Short mmCIF file of C-alpha atoms in Angstrom, two decimals:
data_model
loop_
_atom_site.label_atom_id
_atom_site.label_comp_id
_atom_site.label_asym_id
_atom_site.label_seq_id
_atom_site.Cartn_x
_atom_site.Cartn_y
_atom_site.Cartn_z
CA UNK A 12 106.15 57.69 94.10
CA UNK A 13 107.55 60.12 91.43
CA UNK A 14 104.25 61.65 90.79
CA UNK A 15 104.31 62.41 94.58
CA UNK A 16 107.59 63.86 94.48
CA UNK A 17 106.88 66.08 91.45
CA UNK A 18 103.89 67.56 93.15
CA UNK A 19 105.84 68.17 96.32
CA UNK A 20 108.38 69.89 94.26
CA UNK A 21 105.56 71.65 92.34
CA UNK A 22 104.02 73.00 95.63
CA UNK A 23 107.17 74.04 97.10
CA UNK A 24 107.78 76.04 93.93
CA UNK A 25 104.56 77.71 94.39
CA UNK A 26 104.49 78.09 97.89
CA UNK A 27 107.63 79.43 99.27
CA UNK A 28 107.82 82.60 97.32
CA UNK A 29 104.63 83.46 99.35
CA UNK A 30 106.17 82.56 102.82
CA UNK A 31 107.22 86.38 103.75
CA UNK A 32 103.37 87.83 102.82
CA UNK A 33 101.88 85.07 104.39
CA UNK A 34 103.69 85.25 107.27
CA UNK A 35 103.22 89.30 107.54
CA UNK A 36 99.77 88.44 107.01
CA UNK A 37 99.36 85.99 109.76
CA UNK A 38 101.23 88.36 112.36
CA UNK A 39 98.48 91.10 111.42
CA UNK A 40 95.86 88.84 112.06
CA UNK A 41 97.08 87.18 115.29
CA UNK A 42 98.89 90.21 116.79
CA UNK A 43 101.43 87.83 118.12
CA UNK A 44 104.72 86.49 116.94
CA UNK A 45 104.30 82.71 118.13
CA UNK A 46 100.51 82.63 117.06
CA UNK A 47 101.71 83.82 113.73
CA UNK A 48 104.46 81.31 113.26
CA UNK A 49 102.11 78.62 114.24
CA UNK A 50 99.54 79.73 111.92
CA UNK A 51 101.88 80.00 108.92
CA UNK A 52 103.13 76.27 109.67
CA UNK A 53 99.83 75.16 109.93
CA UNK A 54 98.78 76.56 106.79
CA UNK A 55 101.71 75.16 104.99
CA UNK A 56 100.92 71.80 106.31
CA UNK A 57 97.25 71.81 105.20
CA UNK A 58 98.07 73.28 101.85
CA UNK A 59 100.92 70.49 101.23
CA UNK A 60 98.34 67.80 102.22
CA UNK A 61 95.56 69.35 100.25
CA UNK A 62 97.58 70.08 97.21
CA UNK A 63 95.98 67.36 95.05
CA UNK A 64 92.62 69.20 95.43
CA UNK A 65 94.18 72.58 94.05
CA UNK A 66 92.82 73.13 90.56
CA UNK A 67 95.74 74.10 88.08
CA UNK A 68 94.59 77.22 86.67
CA UNK A 69 93.09 78.90 89.47
CA UNK A 70 94.53 81.31 91.69
CA UNK A 71 97.30 79.73 93.76
CA UNK A 72 97.96 82.68 96.06
CA UNK A 73 94.47 83.45 96.71
CA UNK A 74 94.30 79.53 97.82
CA UNK A 75 96.99 79.87 100.22
CA UNK A 76 95.66 82.89 101.88
CA UNK A 77 92.24 81.21 102.24
CA UNK A 78 93.96 78.35 103.78
CA UNK A 79 95.56 80.84 106.37
CA UNK A 80 92.17 83.06 106.86
CA UNK A 81 90.34 79.52 107.55
CA UNK A 82 92.89 78.13 109.89
CA UNK A 83 93.13 81.37 111.92
CA UNK A 84 89.19 81.64 112.24
CA UNK A 85 89.45 78.06 113.80
CA UNK A 86 92.62 79.04 116.02
CA UNK A 87 92.58 80.07 119.72
CA UNK A 88 93.94 83.80 118.60
CA UNK A 89 90.99 83.79 115.69
CA UNK A 90 88.26 82.58 118.07
CA UNK A 91 89.27 85.44 120.58
CA UNK A 92 89.72 87.91 117.85
CA UNK A 93 86.47 86.97 116.38
CA UNK A 94 84.42 87.43 119.79
CA UNK A 95 85.44 91.08 119.38
CA UNK A 96 83.44 91.38 115.85
CA UNK A 97 80.04 92.40 115.62
CA UNK A 98 77.62 90.20 113.99
CA UNK A 99 75.78 93.04 112.40
CA UNK A 100 75.99 93.80 108.65
CA UNK A 101 79.09 95.61 107.09
CA UNK A 102 77.31 98.82 106.85
CA UNK A 103 76.59 99.24 110.67
CA UNK A 104 79.97 97.73 111.64
CA UNK A 105 82.03 100.70 111.91
CA UNK A 106 80.73 104.17 112.97
CA UNK A 107 82.61 106.83 110.79
CA UNK A 108 81.60 110.61 111.24
CA UNK A 109 81.72 112.78 108.18
CA UNK A 110 85.21 113.15 106.55
CA UNK A 111 86.85 116.38 107.09
CA UNK A 112 88.52 117.80 104.17
CA UNK A 113 92.17 118.79 105.57
CA UNK A 114 94.25 117.41 102.82
CA UNK A 115 97.57 119.26 104.53
CA UNK A 116 96.78 117.70 108.01
CA UNK A 117 95.98 114.35 106.32
CA UNK A 118 99.18 114.25 104.28
CA UNK A 119 101.42 115.32 107.50
CA UNK A 120 99.81 112.22 109.20
CA UNK A 121 100.43 109.98 106.11
CA UNK A 122 104.03 110.60 106.77
CA UNK A 123 103.98 109.18 110.24
CA UNK A 124 104.37 105.35 109.85
CA UNK A 125 103.62 104.51 113.33
CA UNK A 126 100.33 106.59 113.27
CA UNK A 127 99.10 104.64 110.03
CA UNK A 128 100.24 101.23 111.49
CA UNK A 129 98.12 102.04 114.62
CA UNK A 130 94.82 103.27 112.24
CA UNK A 131 95.19 99.95 110.59
CA UNK A 132 95.62 98.01 113.71
CA UNK A 133 92.09 99.69 114.99
CA UNK A 134 90.18 98.26 112.11
CA UNK A 135 87.89 95.61 112.80
CA UNK A 136 89.24 92.18 111.44
CA UNK A 137 87.02 92.14 108.07
CA UNK A 138 88.01 95.50 107.31
CA UNK A 139 91.79 95.02 108.32
CA UNK A 140 92.03 91.79 105.96
CA UNK A 141 90.54 93.53 103.07
CA UNK A 142 92.81 96.51 103.32
CA UNK A 143 95.89 94.53 103.94
CA UNK A 144 95.38 92.28 100.85
CA UNK A 145 94.72 95.08 98.36
CA UNK A 146 97.40 97.49 99.78
CA UNK A 147 100.20 95.39 100.81
CA UNK A 148 99.58 92.33 98.69
CA UNK A 149 98.56 94.29 95.67
CA UNK A 150 95.60 91.71 95.21
CA UNK A 151 93.04 92.43 92.79
CA UNK A 152 89.47 92.71 93.92
CA UNK A 153 88.71 89.36 92.66
CA UNK A 154 91.68 87.60 93.98
CA UNK A 155 90.68 89.21 97.57
CA UNK A 156 87.17 87.69 96.96
CA UNK A 157 88.53 84.62 96.72
CA UNK A 158 91.21 84.69 99.47
CA UNK A 159 88.50 85.70 101.92
CA UNK A 160 85.37 83.83 100.02
CA UNK A 161 83.12 86.81 99.61
CA UNK A 162 81.33 88.54 96.97
CA UNK A 163 83.43 91.45 94.94
CA UNK A 164 81.10 93.71 95.85
CA UNK A 165 81.54 93.30 99.61
CA UNK A 166 85.55 93.32 99.01
CA UNK A 167 84.72 96.78 97.27
CA UNK A 168 82.22 98.03 100.26
CA UNK A 169 84.90 96.99 102.64
CA UNK A 170 87.85 98.46 101.02
CA UNK A 171 85.77 101.79 100.69
CA UNK A 172 85.22 101.71 104.53
CA UNK A 173 88.44 100.89 105.64
CA UNK A 174 90.13 103.43 103.68
CA UNK A 175 87.85 106.01 105.10
CA UNK A 176 88.30 104.88 108.57
CA UNK A 177 91.99 104.82 108.58
CA UNK A 178 92.07 108.56 106.92
CA UNK A 179 89.48 109.87 109.65
CA UNK A 180 91.71 108.21 112.50
CA UNK A 181 94.77 109.81 111.12
CA UNK A 182 92.85 113.29 111.06
CA UNK A 183 91.49 112.89 114.39
CA UNK A 184 94.96 112.22 115.65
CA UNK A 185 96.67 115.28 113.91
CA UNK A 186 93.83 117.55 115.00
CA UNK A 187 94.56 116.17 118.55
CA UNK A 188 98.18 116.70 118.31
CA UNK A 189 97.15 120.22 117.35
CA UNK A 190 94.93 121.17 119.77
CA UNK B 27 79.65 113.81 83.52
CA UNK B 28 79.91 115.79 86.81
CA UNK B 29 82.92 115.43 89.15
CA UNK B 30 80.95 113.77 91.54
CA UNK B 31 80.53 111.07 89.42
CA UNK B 32 84.36 111.03 88.22
CA UNK B 33 84.95 110.99 92.18
CA UNK B 34 82.99 107.89 92.51
CA UNK B 35 85.59 105.85 90.04
CA UNK B 36 88.88 107.29 91.80
CA UNK B 37 88.96 104.65 94.38
CA UNK B 38 88.89 101.85 91.49
CA UNK B 39 91.08 103.97 89.41
CA UNK B 40 93.96 104.24 91.81
CA UNK B 41 93.42 100.35 92.14
CA UNK B 42 93.61 99.72 88.35
CA UNK B 43 90.35 98.06 88.61
CA UNK B 44 88.46 99.96 85.71
CA UNK B 45 88.29 98.77 82.30
CA UNK B 46 90.98 99.99 80.08
CA UNK B 47 88.69 102.53 78.21
CA UNK B 48 87.46 103.74 81.55
CA UNK B 49 90.63 104.05 82.81
CA UNK B 50 91.51 106.05 79.94
CA UNK B 51 88.86 108.32 80.33
CA UNK B 52 89.41 108.96 83.92
CA UNK B 53 92.91 109.75 82.97
CA UNK B 54 91.75 112.37 80.22
CA UNK B 55 89.26 113.80 82.77
CA UNK B 56 92.00 114.39 85.52
CA UNK B 57 94.31 116.10 83.08
CA UNK B 58 91.92 118.92 82.62
CA UNK B 59 90.23 118.86 86.39
CA UNK B 60 92.66 119.97 89.57
CA UNK B 61 89.62 119.16 92.04
CA UNK B 62 89.52 115.62 90.93
CA UNK B 63 93.51 115.20 90.47
CA UNK B 64 93.94 116.39 94.11
CA UNK B 65 91.38 113.79 95.47
CA UNK B 66 93.15 111.33 93.27
CA UNK B 67 96.59 112.09 94.64
CA UNK B 68 95.02 112.14 98.51
CA UNK B 69 93.83 108.69 97.57
CA UNK B 70 97.38 107.42 96.21
CA UNK B 71 99.32 109.05 99.03
CA UNK B 72 97.06 107.02 101.51
CA UNK B 73 97.24 103.94 99.31
CA UNK B 74 100.98 104.03 99.60
CA UNK B 75 101.15 105.07 103.17
CA UNK B 76 98.96 102.00 104.00
CA UNK B 77 101.03 99.90 101.86
CA UNK B 78 104.44 100.84 103.66
CA UNK B 79 102.93 100.72 107.13
CA UNK B 80 101.29 97.56 106.35
CA UNK B 81 104.52 95.52 105.44
CA UNK B 82 105.54 95.49 109.01
CA UNK B 83 106.36 91.89 109.71
CA UNK B 84 108.99 89.64 108.77
CA UNK B 85 109.55 85.99 109.64
CA UNK B 86 112.48 84.72 111.26
CA UNK B 87 115.05 82.73 109.57
CA UNK B 88 114.14 79.65 112.02
CA UNK B 89 110.60 79.71 110.80
CA UNK B 90 111.42 79.56 107.46
CA UNK B 91 113.97 76.67 107.70
CA UNK B 92 111.20 74.66 109.48
CA UNK B 93 108.48 75.59 106.73
CA UNK B 94 111.48 74.57 104.39
CA UNK B 95 111.99 71.37 105.68
CA UNK B 96 108.22 70.88 106.01
CA UNK B 97 107.29 71.33 102.45
CA UNK B 98 110.78 69.91 100.70
CA UNK B 99 114.47 69.36 100.99
CA UNK B 100 116.80 72.33 102.03
CA UNK B 101 117.39 74.39 98.78
CA UNK B 102 120.94 73.60 99.01
CA UNK B 103 120.81 69.78 99.03
CA UNK B 104 118.25 69.52 96.46
CA UNK B 105 120.64 71.27 93.94
CA UNK B 106 123.22 69.11 94.83
CA UNK B 107 126.24 69.35 92.41
CA UNK B 108 124.19 71.64 89.99
CA UNK B 109 124.48 74.57 92.83
CA UNK B 110 128.28 75.55 91.94
CA UNK B 111 127.25 75.37 88.07
CA UNK B 112 124.15 77.56 88.61
CA UNK B 113 126.30 80.08 90.91
CA UNK B 114 128.77 80.41 87.93
CA UNK B 115 126.10 80.50 85.29
CA UNK B 116 124.33 83.55 87.03
CA UNK B 117 127.90 85.44 87.77
CA UNK B 118 128.69 84.99 84.00
CA UNK B 119 125.46 86.43 82.99
CA UNK B 120 125.84 89.50 85.76
CA UNK B 121 129.19 90.15 83.84
CA UNK B 122 127.63 89.79 80.47
CA UNK B 123 125.10 92.19 81.29
CA UNK B 124 127.47 94.41 83.01
CA UNK B 125 124.79 94.36 86.02
CA UNK B 126 122.43 95.82 83.84
CA UNK B 127 119.71 93.73 85.43
CA UNK B 128 120.15 96.13 88.60
CA UNK B 129 119.83 99.51 86.60
CA UNK B 130 117.44 97.99 83.91
CA UNK B 131 114.09 99.88 83.26
CA UNK B 132 111.87 98.36 85.92
CA UNK B 133 109.87 100.86 88.05
CA UNK B 134 111.67 100.48 91.31
CA UNK B 135 109.46 101.63 94.17
CA UNK B 136 111.47 105.08 94.53
CA UNK B 137 110.36 105.91 90.98
CA UNK B 138 106.74 105.30 91.74
CA UNK B 139 106.62 107.32 94.70
CA UNK B 140 108.71 110.33 93.26
CA UNK B 141 106.09 110.44 90.63
CA UNK B 142 103.23 110.26 93.19
CA UNK B 143 105.24 113.28 95.03
CA UNK B 144 105.53 115.39 92.00
CA UNK B 145 101.44 114.50 91.11
CA UNK B 146 100.45 115.45 94.76
CA UNK B 147 102.23 118.68 95.16
CA UNK B 148 101.43 120.02 91.89
CA UNK B 149 97.60 118.80 92.52
CA UNK B 150 97.42 121.09 96.13
CA UNK B 151 96.71 124.43 96.38
CA UNK B 152 100.18 125.37 97.89
CA UNK B 153 102.59 123.58 95.49
CA UNK B 154 105.41 125.03 97.62
CA UNK B 155 106.08 126.15 101.12
CA UNK B 156 108.70 128.54 100.42
CA UNK B 157 107.94 130.83 97.72
CA UNK B 158 110.65 132.61 96.07
CA UNK B 159 112.46 133.16 92.54
CA UNK B 160 115.72 133.55 94.57
CA UNK B 161 118.02 130.64 95.39
CA UNK B 162 119.41 132.27 98.34
CA UNK B 163 116.09 132.69 99.95
CA UNK B 164 114.81 129.04 99.01
CA UNK B 165 118.15 127.26 100.07
CA UNK B 166 118.27 128.69 103.61
CA UNK B 167 114.75 127.98 104.43
CA UNK B 168 115.73 124.30 104.46
CA UNK B 169 118.35 124.94 107.16
CA UNK B 170 117.32 122.83 110.31
CA UNK B 171 114.46 120.75 108.45
CA UNK B 172 116.49 118.52 106.48
CA UNK B 173 119.86 116.57 107.93
CA UNK B 174 122.12 117.85 104.96
CA UNK B 175 122.96 120.79 102.78
CA UNK B 176 122.77 121.17 98.90
CA UNK B 177 123.90 123.44 96.22
CA UNK B 178 121.32 125.42 94.16
CA UNK B 179 122.68 126.52 90.63
CA UNK B 180 122.21 129.87 89.24
CA UNK B 181 119.44 129.63 86.65
CA UNK B 182 119.78 133.22 85.54
CA UNK B 183 120.26 132.74 81.44
CA UNK B 184 118.69 129.33 81.40
CA UNK B 185 115.21 128.93 80.53
CA UNK B 186 114.16 127.80 83.81
CA UNK B 187 112.47 129.82 87.08
CA UNK B 188 112.73 128.50 90.50
CA UNK B 189 109.30 128.67 92.14
CA UNK B 190 110.27 127.48 95.66
CA UNK B 191 110.55 124.50 97.70
CA UNK B 192 108.97 122.14 100.12
CA UNK B 193 110.00 119.56 102.52
CA UNK B 194 109.50 115.84 101.20
CA UNK B 195 109.84 112.35 102.23
CA UNK B 196 110.97 109.28 100.41
CA UNK B 197 110.77 105.95 101.70
CA UNK B 198 110.23 107.61 105.26
CA UNK B 199 113.42 109.59 104.72
CA UNK B 200 113.38 113.70 104.86
CA UNK B 201 114.65 115.55 102.07
CA UNK B 202 113.97 118.56 99.74
CA UNK B 203 111.60 118.93 96.82
CA UNK B 204 112.35 122.08 94.61
CA UNK B 205 109.85 123.29 91.87
CA UNK B 206 111.12 124.91 88.46
CA UNK B 207 108.88 126.17 85.89
CA UNK B 208 110.14 125.58 82.20
CA UNK B 209 107.38 126.74 79.41
CA UNK B 210 104.55 126.63 81.52
CA UNK B 211 105.59 123.09 82.79
CA UNK B 212 106.84 122.57 86.29
CA UNK B 213 109.83 120.44 86.90
CA UNK B 214 110.15 118.60 90.30
CA UNK B 215 113.90 118.28 91.73
CA UNK B 216 113.95 115.91 94.78
CA UNK B 217 117.18 115.79 96.89
CA UNK B 218 117.74 113.12 99.83
CA UNK B 219 120.59 111.58 101.41
CA UNK B 220 122.26 108.90 99.23
CA UNK B 221 121.56 105.96 101.38
CA UNK B 222 119.17 103.26 102.01
CA UNK B 223 116.38 103.17 101.79
CA UNK B 224 116.65 105.91 99.26
CA UNK B 225 119.05 104.37 96.99
CA UNK B 226 118.00 100.99 97.46
CA UNK B 227 118.61 99.05 93.98
CA UNK B 228 119.81 102.30 92.35
CA UNK B 229 123.55 102.69 91.21
CA UNK B 230 125.39 105.99 91.34
CA UNK B 231 125.32 106.49 87.52
CA UNK B 232 122.94 108.26 85.90
CA UNK B 233 119.58 106.76 84.91
CA UNK B 234 116.38 107.63 83.34
CA UNK B 235 112.99 106.89 84.79
CA UNK B 236 111.22 103.98 83.29
CA UNK B 237 108.66 105.13 80.49
CA UNK B 238 105.80 103.67 81.92
CA UNK B 239 105.63 106.24 84.90
CA UNK B 240 104.49 108.53 81.87
CA UNK B 241 107.03 111.12 83.08
CA UNK B 242 110.45 112.35 81.72
CA UNK B 243 113.01 111.99 84.71
CA UNK B 244 116.52 111.18 85.56
CA UNK B 245 118.30 110.36 88.98
CA UNK B 246 121.83 110.24 89.87
CA UNK B 247 124.35 110.39 93.01
CA UNK B 248 126.63 113.14 93.72
CA UNK B 249 128.72 114.18 96.87
CA UNK B 250 126.76 111.93 98.90
CA UNK B 251 123.22 113.05 97.79
CA UNK B 252 120.63 111.29 95.29
CA UNK B 253 118.79 113.55 93.37
CA UNK B 254 115.56 112.86 91.18
CA UNK B 255 114.21 115.17 88.59
CA UNK B 256 110.85 114.58 87.11
CA UNK B 257 108.47 116.30 84.79
CA UNK B 258 105.75 116.29 82.15
CA UNK B 259 107.75 118.70 80.23
CA UNK B 260 110.15 117.64 77.08
CA UNK B 261 112.68 115.15 78.08
CA UNK B 262 115.43 117.78 76.80
CA UNK B 263 114.07 120.29 79.18
CA UNK B 264 114.86 117.65 82.13
CA UNK B 265 118.00 116.63 80.68
CA UNK B 266 119.09 120.33 80.80
CA UNK B 267 118.12 121.00 84.21
CA UNK B 268 119.74 117.77 85.37
CA UNK B 269 122.85 119.07 83.82
CA UNK B 270 122.82 122.28 85.19
CA UNK B 271 122.16 120.68 88.62
CA UNK B 272 125.27 118.70 87.93
CA UNK B 273 127.66 121.36 87.27
CA UNK B 274 130.24 122.30 89.80
CA UNK B 275 128.80 123.65 93.42
CA UNK B 276 128.05 127.36 93.72
CA UNK B 277 128.68 129.45 96.69
#
């Protein structure tokens, strides 16, 4: 009984500091407050239940995000969103024109938080998640690989393409606004 | 190694994912290559913009309560009689350290962002939007562009030359960036309104930039404005310009 209590206390101590981050990530994935709230609660319930299987010394944050991601994929919102995802490989998944080198216009667009948010929103799920885990959660490539269960090379490739896509979207938006 | 080869490493460089010796090698190359520095600055700006825009959603207090209840007892109940003692201990520590926890040497986001803005401006082909050594030309240029006015000191007789100014944004707040030259080094002076989020975590007292940023710099608040001075110039030069800016207003 006492070991159960200490295990629960340990889980709480490790898991609660991740609450804000998990919610933000869940909201990006589900695009909906209610669905995000359900997903976060489900994540904590599953993680608490499976905490005994967590191996001390491994990355707890990546473990929590992996549970959230897997829970999302089997949720109604996840299934709906996955229907929109092409099953082709990463390289054909995002059509990108050649990058246009206009740093001034790009910098102008970067100052527009709403425009950047929309550019992230437009990304397919598997690019968006890598980008958010890297730039918002400041995870290492290795940690991201563990969180979404893909090889580290895939993380780097998706990250590169996601950044390029965001940059191109912002450039297009700025050029349209100027035209 | 060609610039193309260096360029291929820049993503991993801005993500701090290169081994230490490669980080150092890229860093050395950037010091002598304006083209790669410009590319690095672009990547850094994009990274920062995505990081800011990506922190979009906050959970409700109600959800926090539900999850807290789900995983354990509420914090207050668990602490029990220890809670008042813990609060008293924290208060005593805060008094003891004279609130130095708040004004310690940690790199607040503002410092990192200021360093990025400084590097990005100097890496660009046009570091300033208004080019003039005359403060009576530079200051009026900002009228209507930023929601405040500021005083610019006379630098004649000092080792500083005003090169010009440009608009800057810190934590999405508009402000002015002025660039001065001293002994072939450029110093950026950033001026914003002294209010959140620009001054989040900063006291009104003067404070040096954390050494980990690799720049000399100071920040302080005066007359409702928040100033940041940053450069790779000698710390004494940065301090001298800061003192000049803190001198009584000129007409």
